[in-house]
Short mmCIF file of C-alpha atoms in Angstrom, two decimals:
data_model
loop_
_atom_site.label_atom_id
_atom_site.label_comp_id
_atom_site.label_asym_id
_atom_site.label_seq_id
_atom_site.Cartn_x
_atom_site.Cartn_y
_atom_site.Cartn_z
CA MET A 72 -47.97 117.83 244.97
CA ARG A 73 -51.63 118.06 245.93
CA ARG A 74 -51.90 121.36 244.06
CA ARG A 75 -50.64 119.77 240.84
CA LYS A 76 -53.11 116.95 241.28
CA ASP A 77 -55.98 119.42 241.67
CA GLU A 78 -54.83 121.29 238.58
CA GLY A 79 -54.79 118.02 236.60
CA ILE A 80 -58.32 117.19 237.69
CA ALA A 81 -59.47 120.69 236.74
CA LEU A 82 -57.86 120.32 233.32
CA ILE A 83 -59.59 117.00 232.74
CA LEU A 84 -62.94 118.47 233.79
CA ALA A 85 -62.40 121.45 231.49
CA LEU A 86 -61.60 119.15 228.57
CA LEU A 87 -64.66 117.04 229.38
CA VAL A 88 -66.89 120.12 229.42
CA LEU A 89 -65.34 121.25 226.13
CA VAL A 90 -66.04 117.87 224.54
CA ILE A 91 -69.63 117.98 225.76
CA LEU A 92 -70.08 121.48 224.36
CA VAL A 93 -68.65 120.42 220.99
CA VAL A 94 -70.99 117.42 220.87
CA VAL A 95 -73.98 119.58 221.78
CA ILE A 96 -73.05 122.18 219.15
CA LEU A 97 -72.59 119.51 216.48
CA GLN A 98 -75.92 117.94 217.42
CA MET A 99 -77.68 121.30 217.26
CA THR A 100 -76.06 122.03 213.89
CA ALA A 101 -77.13 118.66 212.49
CA SER A 102 -80.64 119.13 213.86
CA SER A 103 -80.81 122.62 212.37
CA LEU A 104 -79.68 121.35 208.96
CA HIS A 105 -82.19 118.51 209.17
CA ASN A 106 -85.03 120.88 210.04
CA ARG A 107 -83.98 123.20 207.23
CA THR A 108 -84.04 120.31 204.76
CA LEU A 109 -87.48 119.27 206.00
CA ALA A 110 -88.74 122.83 205.63
CA GLU A 111 -87.33 123.12 202.10
CA ASN A 112 -88.86 119.78 201.10
CA HIS A 113 -92.20 120.80 202.60
CA LEU A 114 -92.07 124.09 200.68
CA SER A 115 -91.19 122.25 197.46
CA ASP A 116 -94.01 119.79 198.08
CA LEU A 117 -96.44 122.66 198.60
CA GLN A 118 -95.24 124.40 195.43
CA ASN A 119 -95.61 121.14 193.51
CA THR A 120 -99.13 120.64 194.86
CA TYR A 121 -100.20 124.06 193.64
CA GLY A 122 -98.37 123.44 190.37
CA ALA A 123 -100.30 120.19 189.88
CA ARG A 124 -103.50 122.03 190.71
CA ALA A 125 -102.69 124.67 188.09
CA GLY A 126 -102.06 121.92 185.55
CA TYR A 127 -105.43 120.39 186.35
CA ALA A 128 -107.17 123.75 185.89
CA ARG A 129 -105.50 124.32 182.53
CA ALA A 130 -106.41 120.81 181.38
CA LEU A 131 -110.05 121.51 182.22
CA LEU A 132 -109.95 124.58 179.97
CA PHE A 133 -108.69 122.44 177.08
CA LEU A 134 -111.41 119.84 177.64
CA GLN A 135 -114.14 122.45 177.86
CA GLU A 136 -112.87 124.12 174.70
CA ASP A 137 -112.88 120.76 172.92
CA LEU A 138 -116.42 120.02 174.09
CA GLU A 139 -117.66 123.32 172.69
CA LYS A 140 -115.84 122.96 169.34
CA SER A 141 -116.38 119.25 168.61
CA PRO A 142 -118.89 117.68 171.02
CA GLU A 143 -119.51 114.59 168.89
CA VAL A 144 -115.93 113.37 168.36
CA ASP A 145 -112.80 112.96 170.49
CA SER A 146 -109.53 112.02 168.82
CA LEU A 147 -105.76 112.29 169.17
CA ARG A 148 -105.66 115.21 166.74
CA GLU A 149 -107.31 117.50 169.29
CA ARG A 150 -105.48 119.94 171.53
CA TRP A 151 -106.13 118.08 174.79
CA ALA A 152 -104.27 115.00 173.48
CA THR A 153 -100.93 116.87 173.28
CA PRO A 154 -98.87 116.97 176.53
CA LEU A 155 -98.37 120.41 178.02
CA GLU A 156 -95.46 121.89 179.99
CA PHE A 157 -95.25 125.31 181.65
CA PRO A 158 -93.62 127.06 184.65
CA MET A 159 -95.64 127.85 187.77
CA GLY A 160 -93.54 129.92 190.15
CA LYS A 161 -90.53 127.76 190.95
CA ALA A 162 -92.33 124.60 189.84
CA GLN A 163 -92.13 123.13 186.36
CA VAL A 164 -95.50 121.60 185.53
CA LYS A 165 -96.12 118.78 183.05
CA VAL A 166 -99.68 117.79 182.14
CA SER A 167 -101.03 114.97 180.01
CA ILE A 168 -104.63 113.95 179.33
CA ALA A 169 -105.85 110.50 178.30
CA ASP A 170 -109.44 109.50 177.71
CA SER A 171 -110.52 106.38 179.60
CA GLU A 172 -112.28 105.02 176.52
CA ARG A 173 -108.95 104.16 174.93
CA TYR A 174 -108.56 101.39 177.54
CA ILE A 175 -110.37 98.23 178.61
CA ASN A 176 -112.43 99.18 181.67
CA LEU A 177 -112.05 96.71 184.56
CA SER A 178 -114.82 98.45 186.50
CA GLN A 179 -117.21 97.21 183.82
CA LEU A 180 -115.94 93.65 184.25
CA VAL A 181 -118.89 93.02 186.58
CA ASN A 182 -122.37 94.52 186.75
CA ASP A 183 -124.05 96.03 189.82
CA LYS A 184 -124.89 92.52 191.04
CA GLY A 185 -121.27 91.42 190.85
CA GLU A 186 -121.90 89.17 187.86
CA VAL A 187 -119.25 88.91 185.15
CA ASN A 188 -119.75 90.94 181.98
CA PRO A 189 -118.83 88.41 179.25
CA THR A 190 -117.88 91.11 176.72
CA VAL A 191 -115.29 92.78 178.97
CA ALA A 192 -114.08 89.41 180.28
CA SER A 193 -113.42 88.31 176.70
CA GLN A 194 -111.58 91.56 175.99
CA LEU A 195 -109.34 90.98 179.01
CA LYS A 196 -108.59 87.37 178.06
CA ARG A 197 -107.66 88.36 174.50
CA LEU A 198 -105.40 91.13 175.80
CA VAL A 199 -103.60 88.77 178.19
CA LYS A 200 -103.04 86.30 175.35
CA LEU A 201 -101.91 89.06 172.99
CA LEU A 202 -99.29 90.27 175.50
CA ARG A 203 -98.05 86.66 175.86
CA HIS A 204 -98.92 86.35 179.54
CA THR A 205 -100.21 83.03 180.86
CA PRO A 206 -104.01 82.55 180.47
CA ASP A 207 -104.56 82.23 184.23
CA ILE A 208 -103.72 85.94 184.67
CA ALA A 209 -107.12 86.95 183.27
CA ASP A 210 -108.89 84.38 185.45
CA ARG A 211 -107.06 85.66 188.55
CA ILE A 212 -108.22 89.23 187.85
CA ILE A 213 -111.80 88.14 187.19
CA ASP A 214 -111.97 86.02 190.37
CA TYR A 215 -110.49 88.87 192.41
CA ILE A 216 -113.20 91.30 191.24
CA ASP A 217 -116.38 89.26 190.76
CA GLN A 218 -118.59 88.51 193.75
CA ASP A 219 -119.01 84.77 193.39
CA THR A 220 -116.73 82.28 195.15
CA LYS A 221 -116.72 79.58 192.49
CA GLY A 222 -113.52 80.48 190.67
CA GLU A 223 -110.18 78.72 190.87
CA PHE A 224 -108.44 81.75 192.41
CA GLU A 225 -110.91 82.87 195.09
CA ALA A 226 -108.71 82.23 198.16
CA LYS A 227 -107.49 85.83 198.51
CA ALA A 228 -110.09 87.51 196.31
CA LYS A 229 -111.49 90.92 197.21
CA ASN A 230 -114.78 90.24 195.38
CA ASP A 231 -115.20 93.92 194.64
CA LYS A 232 -114.06 96.50 192.10
CA LEU A 233 -110.48 97.76 192.18
CA PHE A 234 -109.67 100.88 194.20
CA ASN A 235 -106.95 101.84 191.73
CA MET A 236 -104.81 100.15 189.12
CA ASP A 237 -101.91 99.53 191.52
CA GLU A 238 -104.19 97.12 193.37
CA LEU A 239 -103.48 94.62 190.59
CA LEU A 240 -100.24 93.91 192.47
CA ARG A 241 -102.29 92.54 195.37
CA ILE A 242 -103.65 89.78 193.17
CA GLU A 243 -101.73 86.57 193.71
CA GLY A 244 -99.66 85.69 190.64
CA LEU A 245 -99.46 89.23 189.21
CA THR A 246 -95.89 90.51 189.38
CA PRO A 247 -94.66 94.07 188.68
CA GLU A 248 -93.41 92.83 185.30
CA ILE A 249 -96.89 91.58 184.39
CA VAL A 250 -98.59 94.76 185.58
CA TYR A 251 -96.10 97.39 184.38
CA GLY A 252 -94.06 95.52 181.80
CA GLY A 253 -90.53 94.16 181.84
CA VAL A 254 -88.46 91.12 181.07
CA ILE A 255 -90.35 87.84 181.58
CA GLN A 256 -88.49 84.62 180.84
CA GLY A 257 -85.86 86.56 178.93
CA GLN A 258 -88.36 88.39 176.72
CA GLU A 259 -89.40 92.05 176.91
CA THR A 260 -93.15 92.16 177.53
CA LYS A 261 -95.66 95.01 177.75
CA GLY A 262 -97.59 95.36 181.00
CA LEU A 263 -101.34 95.18 181.47
CA ARG A 264 -101.42 98.64 183.04
CA GLU A 265 -100.78 100.28 179.68
CA PHE A 266 -104.11 99.05 178.33
CA LEU A 267 -106.45 98.97 181.35
CA THR A 268 -108.38 101.47 183.46
CA ILE A 269 -110.94 101.51 186.27
CA TRP A 270 -112.62 104.74 185.12
CA PRO A 271 -115.45 105.45 184.90
CA LYS A 272 -116.84 103.25 187.63
CA ALA A 273 -120.39 104.32 186.77
CA PRO A 274 -122.12 106.14 183.87
CA PRO A 275 -122.14 109.95 184.11
CA GLU A 276 -125.02 111.81 185.71
CA GLY A 277 -127.74 112.63 183.20
CA GLY A 278 -126.70 110.15 180.52
CA THR A 279 -125.57 106.64 179.71
CA GLY A 280 -122.11 107.82 178.72
CA THR A 281 -119.51 105.55 177.18
CA ALA A 282 -118.56 103.43 180.21
CA GLY A 283 -117.07 100.16 178.99
CA MET A 284 -116.99 101.31 175.36
CA VAL A 285 -113.80 101.79 173.33
CA ASN A 286 -113.09 104.96 171.37
CA VAL A 287 -111.88 103.91 167.93
CA ASN A 288 -110.18 107.30 167.53
CA THR A 289 -107.86 106.86 170.52
CA ALA A 290 -107.50 103.12 171.25
CA SER A 291 -104.18 101.36 170.67
CA SER A 292 -103.69 98.48 168.27
CA GLU A 293 -103.56 96.07 171.23
CA VAL A 294 -106.92 97.22 172.60
CA LEU A 295 -108.51 97.06 169.15
CA GLN A 296 -107.24 93.50 168.71
CA SER A 297 -108.81 92.58 172.06
CA LEU A 298 -112.32 93.40 170.84
CA SER A 299 -112.91 90.31 168.71
CA ASP A 300 -111.41 86.96 167.79
CA LEU A 301 -111.88 88.00 164.16
CA MET A 302 -109.77 91.15 164.54
CA THR A 303 -106.30 90.66 163.09
CA PRO A 304 -103.13 92.65 163.83
CA ALA A 305 -103.14 93.86 160.23
CA VAL A 306 -106.64 95.34 160.49
CA ALA A 307 -105.92 96.92 163.89
CA GLU A 308 -102.74 98.51 162.55
CA ALA A 309 -104.64 99.72 159.48
CA ILE A 310 -107.12 101.51 161.75
CA VAL A 311 -104.30 103.17 163.69
CA ASN A 312 -102.49 104.12 160.47
CA TYR A 313 -105.69 105.62 159.06
CA ARG A 314 -105.84 107.96 162.06
CA THR A 315 -102.24 109.11 161.60
CA GLN A 316 -102.57 109.96 157.91
CA PRO A 317 -103.22 113.64 157.12
CA GLY A 318 -106.67 114.61 155.95
CA THR A 319 -107.69 117.43 153.66
CA ASP A 320 -106.86 119.98 156.38
CA GLY A 321 -103.37 118.56 156.85
CA LYS A 322 -104.18 117.22 160.32
CA MET A 323 -104.53 113.62 161.43
CA GLN A 324 -107.78 112.00 160.33
CA GLU A 325 -110.51 110.89 162.69
CA PHE A 326 -113.57 108.69 162.48
CA GLN A 327 -116.67 110.90 162.63
CA LYS A 328 -118.88 107.86 163.19
CA VAL A 329 -118.26 104.16 163.77
CA ASP A 330 -119.49 103.31 160.27
CA ASP A 331 -116.48 105.22 158.91
CA LEU A 332 -114.41 102.15 159.82
CA LYS A 333 -115.64 100.64 156.56
CA ARG A 334 -113.29 103.05 154.80
CA VAL A 335 -110.31 101.08 156.12
CA GLN A 336 -109.25 98.92 153.18
CA THR A 337 -108.60 95.71 155.14
CA MET A 338 -111.89 95.91 157.09
CA THR A 339 -114.34 93.07 156.42
CA ASP A 340 -118.06 92.87 157.14
CA GLY A 341 -117.47 90.10 159.67
CA ILE A 342 -114.89 92.06 161.66
CA PHE A 343 -116.97 95.24 161.57
CA THR A 344 -120.10 93.45 162.78
CA SER A 345 -118.20 91.85 165.68
CA ILE A 346 -116.62 95.08 166.97
CA GLN A 347 -119.24 97.72 166.10
CA PRO A 348 -121.34 97.32 169.32
CA GLN A 349 -118.23 97.94 171.45
CA LEU A 350 -117.10 101.14 169.74
CA VAL A 351 -117.74 104.88 170.02
CA VAL A 352 -116.08 107.92 168.46
CA LYS A 353 -116.26 110.23 171.49
CA SER A 354 -115.22 109.95 175.12
CA SER A 355 -116.85 111.06 178.35
CA THR A 356 -114.14 110.37 180.95
CA PHE A 357 -110.61 111.78 181.03
CA GLU A 358 -107.62 111.05 183.25
CA ILE A 359 -105.47 114.14 183.82
CA ARG A 360 -101.93 113.51 185.04
CA SER A 361 -100.34 116.68 186.41
CA ARG A 362 -96.78 116.70 187.78
CA GLY A 363 -94.99 119.54 189.53
CA THR A 364 -91.20 119.51 189.92
CA VAL A 365 -89.08 121.82 192.08
CA ALA A 366 -85.35 121.03 192.24
CA ASN A 367 -85.20 117.29 193.00
CA VAL A 368 -88.68 117.09 194.52
CA GLU A 369 -91.67 116.16 192.38
CA LYS A 370 -95.31 115.36 193.01
CA THR A 371 -97.82 113.86 190.63
CA TRP A 372 -101.58 113.94 190.95
CA VAL A 373 -104.01 112.04 188.77
CA TYR A 374 -107.42 113.68 188.39
CA VAL A 375 -110.36 111.94 186.72
CA VAL A 376 -113.13 114.09 185.25
CA GLN A 377 -116.38 113.06 183.63
CA ARG A 378 -118.55 114.97 181.21
CA LYS A 379 -122.15 115.31 182.30
CA GLY A 380 -124.74 113.95 179.92
CA GLY A 381 -122.30 111.45 178.48
CA GLY A 382 -120.08 114.05 176.86
CA THR A 383 -122.64 115.94 174.80
CA ALA A 384 -122.91 119.71 175.01
CA THR A 385 -126.24 120.76 176.52
CA PRO A 386 -127.14 124.33 175.51
CA VAL A 387 -129.08 126.38 178.02
CA THR A 388 -131.31 129.23 176.83
CA PRO A 389 -129.61 132.48 177.90
CA PRO A 390 -131.57 135.32 179.50
CA PRO A 391 -132.81 138.04 177.12
CA SER A 392 -130.34 140.83 176.47
CA SER A 393 -131.04 144.52 176.75
CA GLY A 394 -130.08 147.49 174.60
CA GLY A 395 -129.65 145.44 171.45
CA ALA A 396 -126.42 143.83 172.71
CA PRO A 397 -125.80 140.23 171.64
CA PRO A 398 -126.95 137.63 174.18
CA PRO A 399 -124.33 135.89 176.34
CA PRO A 400 -123.08 132.56 174.97
CA ALA A 401 -125.08 129.45 175.80
CA ALA A 402 -123.82 127.37 178.70
CA THR A 403 -122.50 123.88 177.97
CA ALA A 404 -122.10 120.66 179.90
CA THR A 405 -119.32 120.81 182.47
CA HIS A 406 -116.72 118.34 183.67
CA THR A 407 -117.17 116.82 187.11
CA LEU A 408 -114.23 115.66 189.23
CA ILE A 409 -114.99 112.02 190.11
CA GLY A 410 -111.59 110.92 191.41
CA ALA A 411 -108.18 112.24 192.38
CA GLN A 412 -105.13 110.59 193.84
CA SER A 413 -101.48 111.18 194.49
CA LEU A 414 -99.63 108.81 192.19
CA ASN A 415 -97.56 107.28 195.00
CA ASP A 416 -100.36 107.24 197.57
CA PHE A 417 -102.01 103.82 197.59
CA THR A 418 -104.39 104.17 200.52
CA SER A 419 -105.74 107.70 200.17
CA ALA A 420 -107.68 109.11 197.25
CA LYS A 421 -108.42 112.49 198.81
CA PRO A 422 -107.46 115.27 196.37
CA PRO A 423 -106.09 118.65 197.37
CA GLU A 424 -109.02 120.99 197.90
CA ILE A 425 -109.83 122.90 194.74
CA GLU A 426 -111.56 126.23 194.96
CA LYS A 427 -114.64 126.59 192.83
#
């Protein structure tokens, strides 16, 4: 009887050990699969980072080529304005470039002393009204950025320039629908983000640049309408339509100088006079969005580059050649990286290190 009892206890202990072993094996298997998934995601993230870096490098080549070919004009007919897609190892890379001068620049909303720039403030207020947002939205943004404490919405104001555009969500009263667009009170509404930028935060080294100016060759109808109370939707659309019509070379037309706006049939002297001081036909700052995708993992970096000297090519006298060979080509102004940020990273603006 005692022997059977001992055998029963031994059987129970054996089963208990077996259960423990099964649990340990299952745990080790799950941990191994988890670590494998982490390693694969890390590898994909690394591949995407290098893919985004390759997209940035290729975008720089396009911008440099454009600067050498047409240093006085930047428009949507140029090569850099067309999105690019190419494979990079296992990553699929998509790159798009947008000049900052097509937007209203919130960094120019205040001067170095923190005082409000009335021209940019008026642009912002017109844009808010045009997009059918409540008028207080513009005042909330202005109070958040300017350095005085006299506004109506100063309670949670930063009183400094924005770190990035996503910071608009930190302003009390600005919802994701207002910032990015969406349904507001049953009506589909465009977001402010589509028409605003914070770049450049300062003029480029060696020139005044085009900070705070609007490029008539790239700006949207909404931004053009925000330049003056006299500007009508019909005139703004006529400007955009003029750019999309083919010229003598079969490509989209562009304004070679601001005075060319007078060619637009609906343009009046009053409208032209009111918007002319705010316009340029070339850009000096460009936002490069480069996204790498591997399987279901993607990573997007936004790089901001600025042309030295305000976007004008600056030839340098080459050294004399020998043996009758033609001299090397003259050097031109380069593009300087002034900002970079992972699209989903709110707190860090440190870019991946880029070899020179």
